[in-house]
PDB file of C-alpha atoms in Angstrom:
ATOM      1  CA  ARG A   1      17.952  -9.679  34.171  1.00 91.00           C
ATOM      2  CA  ILE A   2      17.866  -6.269  36.056  1.00 92.00           C
ATOM      3  CA  VAL A   3      14.351  -5.886  35.364  1.00 93.00           C
ATOM      4  CA  ARG A   4      13.274  -9.411  36.590  1.00 93.00           C
ATOM      5  CA  VAL A   5      15.411  -9.119  39.740  1.00 94.00           C
ATOM      6  CA  GLY A   6      13.872  -5.489  40.408  1.00 94.00           C
ATOM      7  CA  ALA A   7      10.129  -7.028  39.829  1.00 94.00           C
ATOM      8  CA  ARG A   8      10.959  -9.490  42.303  1.00 94.00           C
ATOM      9  CA  LEU A   9      11.796  -6.611  44.775  1.00 95.00           C
ATOM     10  CA  GLY A  10       8.620  -4.822  43.931  1.00 95.00           C
ATOM     11  CA  ILE A  11       9.531  -2.404  41.198  1.00 94.00           C
ATOM     12  CA  ALA A  12       6.583  -2.251  38.687  1.00 94.00           C
ATOM     13  CA  LYS A  13       7.691   0.552  36.374  1.00 94.00           C
ATOM     14  CA  VAL A  14      10.529   0.755  33.950  1.00 93.00           C
ATOM     15  CA  ARG A  15      11.683   3.457  31.861  1.00 93.00           C
ATOM     16  CA  VAL A  16      13.916   3.074  28.931  1.00 93.00           C
ATOM     17  CA  THR A  17      15.960   6.028  28.218  1.00 90.00           C
ATOM     18  CA  GLY A  18      19.657   7.152  27.653  1.00 81.00           C
ATOM     19  CA  GLY A  19      20.857   8.453  24.453  1.00 80.00           C
ATOM     20  CA  GLU A  20      18.385   7.684  21.790  1.00 91.00           C
ATOM     21  CA  PRO A  21      16.905   4.291  22.338  1.00 91.00           C
ATOM     22  CA  LEU A  22      15.223   4.143  18.892  1.00 93.00           C
ATOM     23  CA  VAL A  23      18.671   4.086  17.165  1.00 93.00           C
ATOM     24  CA  ARG A  24      19.700   0.896  18.973  1.00 90.00           C
ATOM     25  CA  LYS A  25      19.627  -2.227  16.665  1.00 90.00           C
ATOM     26  CA  GLY A  26      17.072  -4.675  17.973  1.00 90.00           C
ATOM     27  CA  VAL A  27      15.357  -2.175  20.190  1.00 91.00           C
ATOM     28  CA  TYR A  28      11.896  -3.549  19.723  1.00 90.00           C
ATOM     29  CA  GLY A  29      13.000  -7.022  21.001  1.00 90.00           C
ATOM     30  CA  PHE A  30      14.575  -5.380  23.828  1.00 90.00           C
ATOM     31  CA  LEU A  31      11.629  -3.251  24.488  1.00 91.00           C
ATOM     32  CA  SER A  32       9.355  -6.134  24.555  1.00 92.00           C
ATOM     33  CA  GLU A  33      11.413  -8.021  27.210  1.00 92.00           C
ATOM     34  CA  PRO A  34      10.505  -5.828  30.384  1.00 92.00           C
ATOM     35  CA  SER A  35       6.792  -5.907  29.362  1.00 88.00           C
ATOM     36  CA  ARG A  36       6.694  -9.635  29.648  1.00 92.00           C
ATOM     37  CA  VAL A  37       8.206  -9.638  33.205  1.00 94.00           C
ATOM     38  CA  PRO A  38       5.408 -10.587  35.849  1.00 95.00           C
ATOM     39  CA  GLY A  39       4.992  -7.466  38.122  1.00 94.00           C
ATOM     40  CA  ILE A  40       5.984  -4.888  35.620  1.00 94.00           C
ATOM     41  CA  ARG A  41       2.839  -2.922  34.954  1.00 93.00           C
ATOM     42  CA  ASP A  42       4.274   0.074  33.190  1.00 93.00           C
ATOM     43  CA  LEU A  43       6.929   0.329  30.619  1.00 94.00           C
ATOM     44  CA  SER A  44       7.853   3.956  29.285  1.00 95.00           C
ATOM     45  CA  LEU A  45      10.159   5.082  26.635  1.00 96.00           C
ATOM     46  CA  THR A  46      12.184   8.470  26.778  1.00 95.00           C
ATOM     47  CA  THR A  47      13.109   9.640  23.307  1.00 96.00           C
ATOM     48  CA  ASN A  48      14.074  12.853  21.329  1.00 95.00           C
ATOM     49  CA  GLY A  49      11.038  11.904  18.943  1.00 96.00           C
ATOM     50  CA  VAL A  50      12.930  12.242  15.732  1.00 96.00           C
ATOM     51  CA  LEU A  51      12.048   8.607  14.752  1.00 96.00           C
ATOM     52  CA  LEU A  52       8.880   8.260  16.909  1.00 96.00           C
ATOM     53  CA  LYS A  53       6.347   8.825  13.979  1.00 97.00           C
ATOM     54  CA  GLU A  54       7.664   5.907  11.713  1.00 96.00           C
ATOM     55  CA  ASN A  55       8.007   3.528  14.682  1.00 95.00           C
ATOM     56  CA  ILE A  56       5.059   4.340  16.853  1.00 97.00           C
ATOM     57  CA  GLU A  57       3.250   1.048  15.924  1.00 96.00           C
ATOM     58  CA  ASP A  58       6.275  -1.028  16.759  1.00 95.00           C
ATOM     59  CA  ILE A  59       6.871   0.668  19.907  1.00 96.00           C
ATOM     60  CA  LYS A  60       3.099   0.010  20.904  1.00 96.00           C
ATOM     61  CA  SER A  61       3.284  -3.617  19.988  1.00 95.00           C
ATOM     62  CA  ALA A  62       6.451  -3.911  22.195  1.00 94.00           C
ATOM     63  CA  GLY A  63       4.387  -3.293  25.152  1.00 94.00           C
ATOM     64  CA  VAL A  64       5.412   0.384  25.776  1.00 95.00           C
ATOM     65  CA  THR A  65       2.599   2.283  27.278  1.00 93.00           C
ATOM     66  CA  ARG A  66       3.830   5.785  28.098  1.00 94.00           C
ATOM     67  CA  ILE A  67       6.083   8.103  25.895  1.00 96.00           C
ATOM     68  CA  ASN A  68       8.332  10.915  27.030  1.00 96.00           C
ATOM     69  CA  VAL A  69       9.585  13.270  24.402  1.00 97.00           C
ATOM     70  CA  SER A  70      12.190  15.978  24.668  1.00 95.00           C
ATOM     71  CA  LEU A  71      10.815  19.096  23.260  1.00 97.00           C
ATOM     72  CA  ASP A  72      12.696  22.404  24.173  1.00 96.00           C
ATOM     73  CA  THR A  73      10.864  24.767  21.805  1.00 97.00           C
ATOM     74  CA  LEU A  74       7.990  25.051  19.191  1.00 98.00           C
ATOM     75  CA  LYS A  75       9.947  27.033  16.840  1.00 98.00           C
ATOM     76  CA  PRO A  76      11.447  24.978  13.930  1.00 97.00           C
ATOM     77  CA  GLU A  77      14.471  27.033  13.431  1.00 96.00           C
ATOM     78  CA  ARG A  78      15.146  27.400  17.292  1.00 95.00           C
ATOM     79  CA  TYR A  79      14.713  23.398  17.333  1.00 96.00           C
ATOM     80  CA  ARG A  80      17.668  23.347  14.636  1.00 95.00           C
ATOM     81  CA  ASP A  81      19.718  25.552  16.836  1.00 92.00           C
ATOM     82  CA  ILE A  82      19.278  23.755  19.907  1.00 92.00           C
ATOM     83  CA  THR A  83      19.625  20.097  18.599  1.00 91.00           C
ATOM     84  CA  GLY A  84      21.579  20.527  15.363  1.00 92.00           C
ATOM     85  CA  MET A  85      18.926  18.850  13.496  1.00 93.00           C
ATOM     86  CA  ASP A  86      16.185  20.272  11.193  1.00 96.00           C
ATOM     87  CA  ALA A  87      13.531  17.805  12.748  1.00 97.00           C
ATOM     88  CA  PHE A  88      10.810  19.827  14.544  1.00 98.00           C
ATOM     89  CA  ALA A  89       8.184  18.779  12.025  1.00 97.00           C
ATOM     90  CA  GLN A  90       9.195  15.099  12.497  1.00 97.00           C
ATOM     91  CA  VAL A  91       9.213  15.310  16.136  1.00 98.00           C
ATOM     92  CA  TRP A  92       5.738  16.816  16.469  1.00 98.00           C
ATOM     93  CA  GLU A  93       4.299  14.436  14.004  1.00 98.00           C
ATOM     94  CA  GLY A  94       5.600  11.697  16.303  1.00 97.00           C
ATOM     95  CA  ILE A  95       4.070  13.230  19.210  1.00 98.00           C
ATOM     96  CA  ARG A  96       0.634  13.476  17.464  1.00 98.00           C
ATOM     97  CA  ALA A  97       0.825   9.952  16.081  1.00 98.00           C
ATOM     98  CA  ALA A  98       1.515   8.522  19.871  1.00 97.00           C
ATOM     99  CA  GLU A  99      -1.547  10.490  20.705  1.00 97.00           C
ATOM    100  CA  ALA A 100      -3.621   9.027  17.859  1.00 97.00           C
ATOM    101  CA  LEU A 101      -2.458   5.589  18.962  1.00 96.00           C
ATOM    102  CA  GLY A 102      -3.638   6.324  22.572  1.00 95.00           C
ATOM    103  CA  PHE A 103      -0.482   6.607  24.593  1.00 95.00           C
ATOM    104  CA  ASN A 104      -1.277   8.190  27.592  1.00 90.00           C
ATOM    105  CA  PRO A 105       0.301  10.283  29.252  1.00 89.00           C
ATOM    106  CA  ILE A 106       2.525  11.708  26.724  1.00 96.00           C
ATOM    107  CA  LYS A 107       5.083  13.790  28.668  1.00 96.00           C
ATOM    108  CA  LEU A 108       6.979  16.418  27.075  1.00 97.00           C
ATOM    109  CA  ASN A 109      10.186  17.206  28.690  1.00 95.00           C
ATOM    110  CA  VAL A 110      11.176  20.808  28.319  1.00 96.00           C
ATOM    111  CA  VAL A 111      14.749  22.211  29.498  1.00 93.00           C
ATOM    112  CA  ALA A 112      14.302  25.648  30.470  1.00 93.00           C
ATOM    113  CA  LEU A 113      17.142  27.595  28.728  1.00 92.00           C
ATOM    114  CA  ASN A 114      17.674  31.289  30.084  1.00 91.00           C
ATOM    115  CA  GLY A 115      18.013  33.389  26.873  1.00 92.00           C
ATOM    116  CA  VAL A 116      17.160  30.501  24.484  1.00 92.00           C
ATOM    117  CA  ASN A 117      13.632  29.366  25.036  1.00 95.00           C
ATOM    118  CA  ASP A 118      12.614  31.375  28.025  1.00 94.00           C
ATOM    119  CA  ASP A 119      10.278  33.430  25.804  1.00 96.00           C
ATOM    120  CA  GLU A 120       8.478  30.073  24.971  1.00 97.00           C
ATOM    121  CA  LEU A 121       7.729  28.732  28.550  1.00 97.00           C
ATOM    122  CA  VAL A 122       4.084  29.897  28.537  1.00 97.00           C
ATOM    123  CA  ASP A 123       3.431  28.664  24.934  1.00 97.00           C
ATOM    124  CA  LEU A 124       4.952  25.329  26.013  1.00 97.00           C
ATOM    125  CA  ALA A 125       3.009  25.145  29.070  1.00 96.00           C
ATOM    126  CA  ARG A 126      -0.098  25.888  27.316  1.00 96.00           C
ATOM    127  CA  LEU A 127       0.134  22.512  25.461  1.00 96.00           C
ATOM    128  CA  SER A 128      -1.138  21.062  28.379  1.00 94.00           C
ATOM    129  CA  LEU A 129      -4.288  23.017  28.088  1.00 94.00           C
ATOM    130  CA  GLN A 130      -4.820  22.332  24.402  1.00 94.00           C
ATOM    131  CA  TYR A 131      -3.589  18.599  24.321  1.00 95.00           C
ATOM    132  CA  PRO A 132      -3.697  15.782  26.797  1.00 94.00           C
ATOM    133  CA  PHE A 133      -0.019  16.218  27.258  1.00 95.00           C
ATOM    134  CA  HIS A 134       1.946  16.548  30.448  1.00 94.00           C
ATOM    135  CA  VAL A 135       4.474  19.399  30.082  1.00 95.00           C
ATOM    136  CA  ARG A 136       7.364  18.889  32.430  1.00 93.00           C
ATOM    137  CA  PHE A 137       9.925  21.873  32.846  1.00 93.00           C
ATOM    138  CA  ILE A 138      13.596  20.533  33.604  1.00 89.00           C
ATOM    139  CA  GLU A 139      16.358  22.882  34.991  1.00 83.00           C
ATOM    140  CA  PHE A 140      19.487  23.007  32.834  1.00 80.00           C
ATOM    141  CA  MET A 141      22.311  21.099  34.063  1.00 73.00           C
ATOM    142  CA  PRO A 142      25.386  22.014  32.181  1.00 65.00           C
ATOM    143  CA  ILE A 143      27.323  18.809  31.665  1.00 63.00           C
ATOM    144  CA  GLY A 144      30.241  18.766  29.113  1.00 58.00           C
ATOM    145  CA  GLN A 145      30.023  20.808  25.975  1.00 57.00           C
ATOM    146  CA  SER A 146      26.822  22.308  24.770  1.00 59.00           C
ATOM    147  CA  ARG A 147      25.727  23.539  21.492  1.00 65.00           C
ATOM    148  CA  ILE A 148      24.039  26.500  22.899  1.00 70.00           C
ATOM    149  CA  GLU A 149      24.798  29.551  25.111  1.00 69.00           C
ATOM    150  CA  ALA A 150      22.393  29.858  27.856  1.00 71.00           C
ATOM    151  CA  GLY A 151      22.197  32.508  30.521  1.00 77.00           C
ATOM    152  CA  PRO A 152      22.169  31.674  34.167  1.00 82.00           C
ATOM    153  CA  PRO A 153      19.887  28.874  35.030  1.00 84.00           C
ATOM    154  CA  LEU A 154      16.242  29.247  35.273  1.00 88.00           C
ATOM    155  CA  LEU A 155      15.238  27.646  38.613  1.00 88.00           C
ATOM    156  CA  VAL A 156      12.047  25.845  39.516  1.00 88.00           C
ATOM    157  CA  PRO A 157      10.537  28.958  41.407  1.00 91.00           C
ATOM    158  CA  GLU A 158      11.017  31.250  38.460  1.00 93.00           C
ATOM    159  CA  ILE A 159       9.532  28.703  35.782  1.00 93.00           C
ATOM    160  CA  GLN A 160       6.617  28.489  38.091  1.00 93.00           C
ATOM    161  CA  GLU A 161       6.341  32.264  38.169  1.00 94.00           C
ATOM    162  CA  ARG A 162       6.449  32.533  34.531  1.00 94.00           C
ATOM    163  CA  ILE A 163       3.920  29.915  33.726  1.00 95.00           C
ATOM    164  CA  GLY A 164       1.641  30.791  36.357  1.00 94.00           C
ATOM    165  CA  VAL A 165       0.200  33.621  34.182  1.00 95.00           C
ATOM    166  CA  LEU A 166      -1.898  30.679  32.758  1.00 94.00           C
ATOM    167  CA  GLY A 167      -3.628  30.020  35.934  1.00 93.00           C
ATOM    168  CA  THR A 168      -3.138  28.353  39.475  1.00 90.00           C
ATOM    169  CA  LEU A 169      -0.657  25.645  39.234  1.00 87.00           C
ATOM    170  CA  VAL A 170      -1.743  22.730  41.256  1.00 81.00           C
ATOM    171  CA  PRO A 171       0.807  19.925  42.315  1.00 79.00           C
ATOM    172  CA  VAL A 172       0.169  16.628  40.980  1.00 74.00           C
ATOM    173  CA  PRO A 173       0.228  14.074  43.617  1.00 77.00           C
ATOM    174  CA  ARG A 174       2.705  10.929  43.159  1.00 74.00           C
ATOM    175  CA  THR A 175       0.557   7.811  42.366  1.00 67.00           C
ATOM    176  CA  GLU A 176       1.642   4.460  43.374  1.00 60.00           C
ATOM    177  CA  MET A 177       1.359   1.679  40.777  1.00 50.00           C
TER     178      MET A 177
END
């Protein structure tokens, strides 16, 4: 109902996120609803990626056109430390499966964690040169209890400075749908 009302008001993009949508019972029926609403031209899904590979075809069939995946490290042992799950390989395979099925863009959301993954920021940014992925660095916002002990937050200017060694950073203009 909210999507239908929003579409009548001119909203054309919908993102399903919050917790992990892929563990929700009936998620594919739920995902297919917004894509059938007149005026909705873009349906995206934000996921931790753990269940992505085994569900990627159902996600595509439901009408999802874009995928955002949380990926804070490229090191399996560090992934386990950050998330509490030994699932890095599953997530990476899910990302590659989404690429193989033609999802575009695939956005990788990276929370920059001082003293935790800050030594990987350049490697994570380099993914956008090696694959058709958009890598987005997000400032850490400490809310509630956390599994990890990060140092002082890395802010956008410092993140930009660190990844700037790869070349000139060019802002991507916002596009209207």
